[in-house]
Amino acid sequence: MRKFFLAMLILVSGWSQAAERNYKIYDCFPFLNEYDLLAIRLRELSDKVDYFVLMEAVETFRGNPKPLYFQQNKHLFEPYLHKIIHVVVNERYKPGTADPWGREEFQKNQVIRGLVNCSPNDVIIINDCDEIIRNRNFDEMLEILQAGGHGRIVSCEGGFYQFFYNRKMGEWNGPAMTHFSTVQALSPDGIRARRDHCGFHVRNAGWHFSNMGGLKTYVEKLASFSHGEADIPLHRDPNHIYGAVQGLRLVEIDDSFPEYIKENVEYFRSKGLLDDGTGYR
């Protein structure tokens, strides 16, 4: 109950901030079944963005049929539903063809369906579900964007974590912030493709939490994402994965982490999402 009222307080704060602006902010991302990452994102950014545009499709990037996981479980995010624009892609991309990258581009571009009411000066964030801007760095990115006007893209660089929320691999350049007019000119995937060379990067400003959820979830992702070359028996071997985990830096959950993780350390530990130093063993 305490966390529910905290969430509602954050949402009210977000409404007041939005009322002071003459533009809206949309955070756009594809969704597979990353429930914890979605909870982290909503808690971190609900007072910064007006709408979350969540896109899910009836097939994976590899073309395999999949359930609409968010549609089936949206009740889990009840306090935030009024801010979530849910885009469902029912079309199958070129049935019978093995073109995962084309399918990924097609699906990710469909977030545009959730932007039908946008004005040219509205702010759009293009990212994956596991890429999240840190709340306290958000305004810095926004100021850099607004200082340059239309056509500018600002990217977020942050920590890159693999397999466990406290196993750090390095740094990652992920979320891209721009104006709706630029999205119209380049497409959502076009914005993402330019994030590494946009010239405006805010460092240490967020996180990329990749391959979270345990062995089963990791293997499911291998079978779903576009890097088909990575879906080989070696990469599904628990011993190989254990070795990969041990090669990552073990870090403490400190103030640099998302609010939701800091508030729910015991929950993440109980689910085996925080490593005690032994990896998956």
Coordinates of C-alpha atoms in Angstrom, one line a residue:
M1 CA 0.0 0.0 0.0
R2 CA 2.9 2.4 0.9
K3 CA 4.4 1.8 -2.6
F4 CA 1.1 2.4 -4.3
F5 CA 0.7 5.8 -2.6
L6 CA 4.3 6.6 -3.5
A7 CA 3.6 5.8 -7.1
M8 CA 0.5 8.0 -7.1
L9 CA 2.5 10.9 -5.6
I10 CA 5.0 10.6 -8.4
L11 CA 2.2 10.6 -11.0
V12 CA 0.6 13.7 -9.6
S13 CA 4.0 15.4 -9.6
G14 CA 4.4 14.4 -13.3
W15 CA 1.0 16.0 -14.2
S16 CA 2.0 19.3 -12.6
Q17 CA 5.3 19.4 -14.6
A18 CA 3.6 18.5 -17.8
A19 CA 1.1 21.4 -17.3
E20 CA 4.0 23.9 -17.2
R21 CA 5.3 22.8 -20.7
N22 CA 3.9 23.6 -24.1
Y23 CA 5.0 20.2 -25.5
K24 CA 4.6 16.6 -24.5
I25 CA 7.2 13.9 -24.0
Y26 CA 6.7 10.3 -25.3
D27 CA 9.0 7.4 -24.3
C28 CA 8.8 4.7 -27.0
F29 CA 10.0 1.1 -26.8
P30 CA 9.2 -2.5 -27.9
F31 CA 8.1 -5.0 -25.3
L32 CA 8.6 -8.8 -25.2
N33 CA 8.0 -10.0 -21.7
E34 CA 10.4 -7.8 -19.6
Y35 CA 8.0 -7.2 -16.6
D36 CA 10.7 -6.1 -14.1
L37 CA 12.4 -3.8 -16.6
L38 CA 9.0 -2.2 -17.4
A39 CA 8.4 -1.7 -13.6
I40 CA 11.8 -0.1 -13.3
R41 CA 11.2 2.2 -16.3
L42 CA 7.7 3.3 -15.1
R43 CA 9.0 4.1 -11.6
E44 CA 12.1 5.9 -12.9
L45 CA 10.4 8.1 -15.6
S46 CA 6.7 8.5 -14.8
D47 CA 7.3 12.1 -13.4
K48 CA 9.3 13.0 -16.5
V49 CA 7.3 11.8 -19.5
D50 CA 3.7 12.3 -20.4
Y51 CA 3.2 8.9 -22.2
F52 CA 4.9 5.6 -22.5
V53 CA 4.4 4.1 -26.0
L54 CA 4.7 0.4 -25.5
M55 CA 4.8 -1.7 -28.7
E56 CA 4.3 -5.4 -28.8
A57 CA 3.8 -7.7 -31.7
V58 CA 2.3 -11.1 -32.4
E59 CA 5.6 -12.5 -33.6
T60 CA 9.2 -12.3 -32.5
F61 CA 11.9 -10.6 -34.6
R62 CA 12.7 -14.1 -35.8
G63 CA 9.1 -14.6 -37.0
N64 CA 7.9 -17.0 -34.4
P65 CA 4.4 -16.5 -33.0
K66 CA 4.3 -15.1 -29.5
P67 CA 1.6 -14.1 -26.9
L68 CA 0.8 -10.4 -26.3
Y69 CA 2.4 -10.5 -22.8
F70 CA 1.6 -7.0 -21.8
Q71 CA -2.0 -7.2 -22.9
Q72 CA -2.4 -10.3 -20.8
N73 CA -0.8 -8.8 -17.7
K74 CA -1.5 -5.1 -17.9
H75 CA -3.3 -5.3 -14.6
L76 CA 0.1 -5.5 -12.9
F77 CA 0.7 -1.9 -13.9
E78 CA -2.6 -0.4 -13.0
P79 CA -1.3 2.8 -11.4
Y80 CA 0.4 3.7 -14.7
L81 CA -2.1 2.5 -17.4
H82 CA -3.4 6.0 -18.0
K83 CA 0.1 7.0 -19.2
I84 CA 0.7 3.9 -21.4
I85 CA -0.2 4.0 -25.1
H86 CA -0.4 0.3 -26.0
V87 CA 0.5 -0.4 -29.7
V88 CA -0.3 -3.9 -30.9
V89 CA 1.2 -5.0 -34.2
N90 CA -1.1 -7.8 -35.5
E91 CA 0.4 -7.9 -39.0
R92 CA 3.0 -10.6 -39.8
Y93 CA 6.1 -9.2 -41.6
K94 CA 6.5 -11.0 -45.0
P95 CA 5.2 -14.4 -43.8
G96 CA 7.5 -17.2 -44.8
T97 CA 10.6 -15.1 -45.0
A98 CA 13.7 -15.3 -42.7
D99 CA 14.5 -11.6 -42.5
P100 CA 14.9 -10.8 -38.7
W101 CA 16.5 -7.4 -39.2
G102 CA 13.8 -6.3 -41.6
R103 CA 11.1 -7.6 -39.2
E104 CA 12.8 -5.8 -36.3
E105 CA 13.0 -2.5 -38.2
F106 CA 9.3 -2.9 -39.2
Q107 CA 8.1 -3.6 -35.7
K108 CA 10.1 -0.9 -34.0
N109 CA 8.9 1.7 -36.5
Q110 CA 5.3 0.9 -35.5
V111 CA 5.7 3.0 -32.3
I112 CA 4.7 5.8 -34.7
R113 CA 1.1 4.5 -34.3
G114 CA 1.2 5.7 -30.8
L115 CA 2.3 9.2 -31.8
V116 CA -0.7 10.2 -34.0
N117 CA -1.6 13.1 -31.8
C118 CA 1.9 14.6 -31.6
S119 CA 2.9 18.1 -32.6
P120 CA 6.2 18.8 -34.3
N121 CA 7.9 20.2 -31.1
D122 CA 6.8 17.2 -28.9
V123 CA 9.8 15.3 -27.5
I124 CA 10.2 11.6 -28.5
I125 CA 12.5 9.1 -26.9
I126 CA 13.4 6.0 -29.0
N127 CA 14.9 3.1 -27.1
D128 CA 14.6 -0.6 -26.2
C129 CA 12.8 -1.7 -23.1
D130 CA 16.1 -2.6 -21.4
E131 CA 17.6 0.9 -22.0
I132 CA 16.5 3.5 -19.4
I133 CA 17.4 7.1 -18.8
R134 CA 18.2 8.0 -15.2
N135 CA 15.7 10.4 -13.7
R136 CA 18.2 13.0 -12.5
N137 CA 19.9 13.1 -15.9
F138 CA 16.7 13.5 -17.9
D139 CA 16.5 17.3 -17.7
E140 CA 20.1 17.7 -18.9
M141 CA 19.3 15.7 -22.0
L142 CA 16.2 17.7 -22.6
E143 CA 18.0 21.0 -22.2
I144 CA 20.6 20.0 -24.8
L145 CA 17.9 18.9 -27.2
Q146 CA 15.9 22.1 -26.8
A147 CA 19.0 24.3 -27.2
G148 CA 19.6 22.9 -30.7
G149 CA 16.0 22.9 -32.0
H150 CA 14.5 20.5 -34.6
G151 CA 16.8 18.0 -36.3
R152 CA 19.0 17.5 -33.2
I153 CA 19.3 14.0 -31.6
V154 CA 20.7 13.6 -28.1
S155 CA 21.8 10.1 -26.8
C156 CA 22.1 8.6 -23.4
E157 CA 25.3 6.7 -22.4
G158 CA 25.2 4.6 -19.3
G159 CA 26.2 1.4 -17.6
F160 CA 25.9 -1.9 -19.4
Y161 CA 24.8 -4.7 -17.2
Q162 CA 24.5 -8.4 -18.3
F163 CA 22.7 -11.4 -16.8
F164 CA 22.4 -9.9 -13.3
Y165 CA 21.5 -6.3 -12.3
N166 CA 24.8 -6.1 -10.4
R167 CA 27.1 -7.5 -13.0
K168 CA 28.6 -4.7 -15.1
M169 CA 30.1 -5.3 -18.6
G170 CA 31.0 -1.7 -19.5
E171 CA 29.2 1.3 -21.0
W172 CA 26.4 1.5 -23.6
N173 CA 24.9 4.2 -25.8
G174 CA 21.2 3.6 -25.9
P175 CA 18.2 5.9 -25.7
A176 CA 17.9 8.7 -28.3
M177 CA 15.9 11.9 -27.6
T178 CA 14.6 14.1 -30.4
H179 CA 11.6 16.0 -31.7
F180 CA 8.6 14.5 -33.4
S181 CA 9.4 16.5 -36.6
T182 CA 12.8 14.6 -36.7
V183 CA 11.1 11.3 -36.2
Q184 CA 8.7 12.1 -39.1
A185 CA 11.7 12.9 -41.3
L186 CA 13.9 9.9 -40.4
S187 CA 11.5 7.2 -38.9
P188 CA 11.9 5.8 -35.3
D189 CA 14.5 3.2 -36.4
G190 CA 16.3 5.9 -38.4
I191 CA 16.7 7.9 -35.2
R192 CA 18.1 4.9 -33.4
A193 CA 20.5 4.2 -36.2
R194 CA 22.0 7.7 -35.8
R195 CA 22.4 7.8 -32.0
D196 CA 26.1 6.8 -32.0
H197 CA 27.0 9.6 -34.4
C198 CA 24.6 12.4 -33.4
G199 CA 27.3 14.4 -31.7
F200 CA 25.4 15.0 -28.5
H201 CA 25.9 12.4 -25.8
V202 CA 25.1 12.7 -22.1
R203 CA 27.4 10.3 -20.3
N204 CA 26.7 8.2 -17.2
A205 CA 23.0 9.0 -17.6
G206 CA 21.2 5.7 -17.5
W207 CA 21.4 1.9 -17.8
H208 CA 21.3 -0.9 -20.3
F209 CA 20.1 -4.1 -18.4
S210 CA 20.6 -6.9 -21.0
N211 CA 19.7 -10.5 -20.7
M212 CA 18.1 -10.3 -17.3
G213 CA 15.7 -12.8 -15.8
G214 CA 17.7 -16.0 -15.4
L215 CA 18.8 -18.8 -17.7
K216 CA 15.3 -19.6 -19.0
T217 CA 14.6 -16.0 -20.0
Y218 CA 18.0 -15.7 -21.6
V219 CA 17.5 -18.8 -23.8
E220 CA 14.0 -17.4 -24.8
K221 CA 15.6 -14.2 -25.9
L222 CA 18.2 -16.1 -27.9
A223 CA 15.4 -17.7 -29.8
S224 CA 13.6 -14.4 -30.3
F225 CA 16.0 -11.6 -31.2
S226 CA 17.5 -10.8 -34.6
H227 CA 21.0 -12.0 -33.8
G228 CA 20.3 -15.5 -35.1
E229 CA 24.0 -16.2 -35.3
A230 CA 24.2 -16.1 -31.5
D231 CA 21.5 -18.8 -31.0
I232 CA 23.8 -21.8 -31.0
P233 CA 24.2 -24.7 -28.5
L234 CA 27.3 -23.2 -26.9
H235 CA 25.5 -20.0 -25.9
R236 CA 22.8 -22.0 -24.3
D237 CA 25.2 -24.1 -22.3
P238 CA 25.0 -23.2 -18.6
N239 CA 28.7 -23.7 -18.1
H240 CA 29.5 -21.3 -20.9
I241 CA 27.1 -18.7 -19.5
Y242 CA 28.6 -19.2 -16.0
G243 CA 32.0 -18.4 -17.5
A244 CA 30.6 -15.3 -19.2
V245 CA 29.0 -14.1 -15.9
Q246 CA 32.3 -14.5 -14.0
G247 CA 34.0 -12.3 -16.5
L248 CA 31.8 -9.4 -15.6
R249 CA 32.5 -6.9 -12.8
L250 CA 30.4 -7.5 -9.6
V251 CA 29.2 -4.2 -8.3
E252 CA 27.1 -3.0 -5.3
I253 CA 23.6 -1.7 -5.5
D254 CA 24.3 1.9 -4.7
D255 CA 22.7 5.3 -5.3
S256 CA 23.6 5.2 -9.0
F257 CA 20.9 2.5 -9.6
P258 CA 17.3 3.0 -10.5
E259 CA 14.9 3.9 -7.7
Y260 CA 12.8 0.7 -8.1
I261 CA 15.8 -1.6 -7.7
K262 CA 17.0 0.3 -4.6
E263 CA 13.5 0.1 -3.1
N264 CA 13.1 -3.6 -3.9
V265 CA 16.6 -5.2 -3.3
E266 CA 15.1 -8.2 -1.4
Y267 CA 12.6 -8.9 -4.2
F268 CA 15.4 -8.9 -6.9
R269 CA 17.6 -11.0 -4.7
S270 CA 14.8 -13.5 -4.0
K271 CA 14.3 -13.9 -7.8
G272 CA 17.9 -14.6 -8.3
L273 CA 18.5 -11.4 -10.3
L274 CA 21.3 -10.1 -8.0
D275 CA 24.4 -12.1 -8.1
D276 CA 26.0 -13.1 -4.7
G277 CA 29.3 -13.9 -6.6
T278 CA 28.4 -17.4 -7.7
G279 CA 26.6 -16.6 -10.9
Y280 CA 23.9 -19.1 -11.9
R281 CA 25.3 -21.8 -9.6

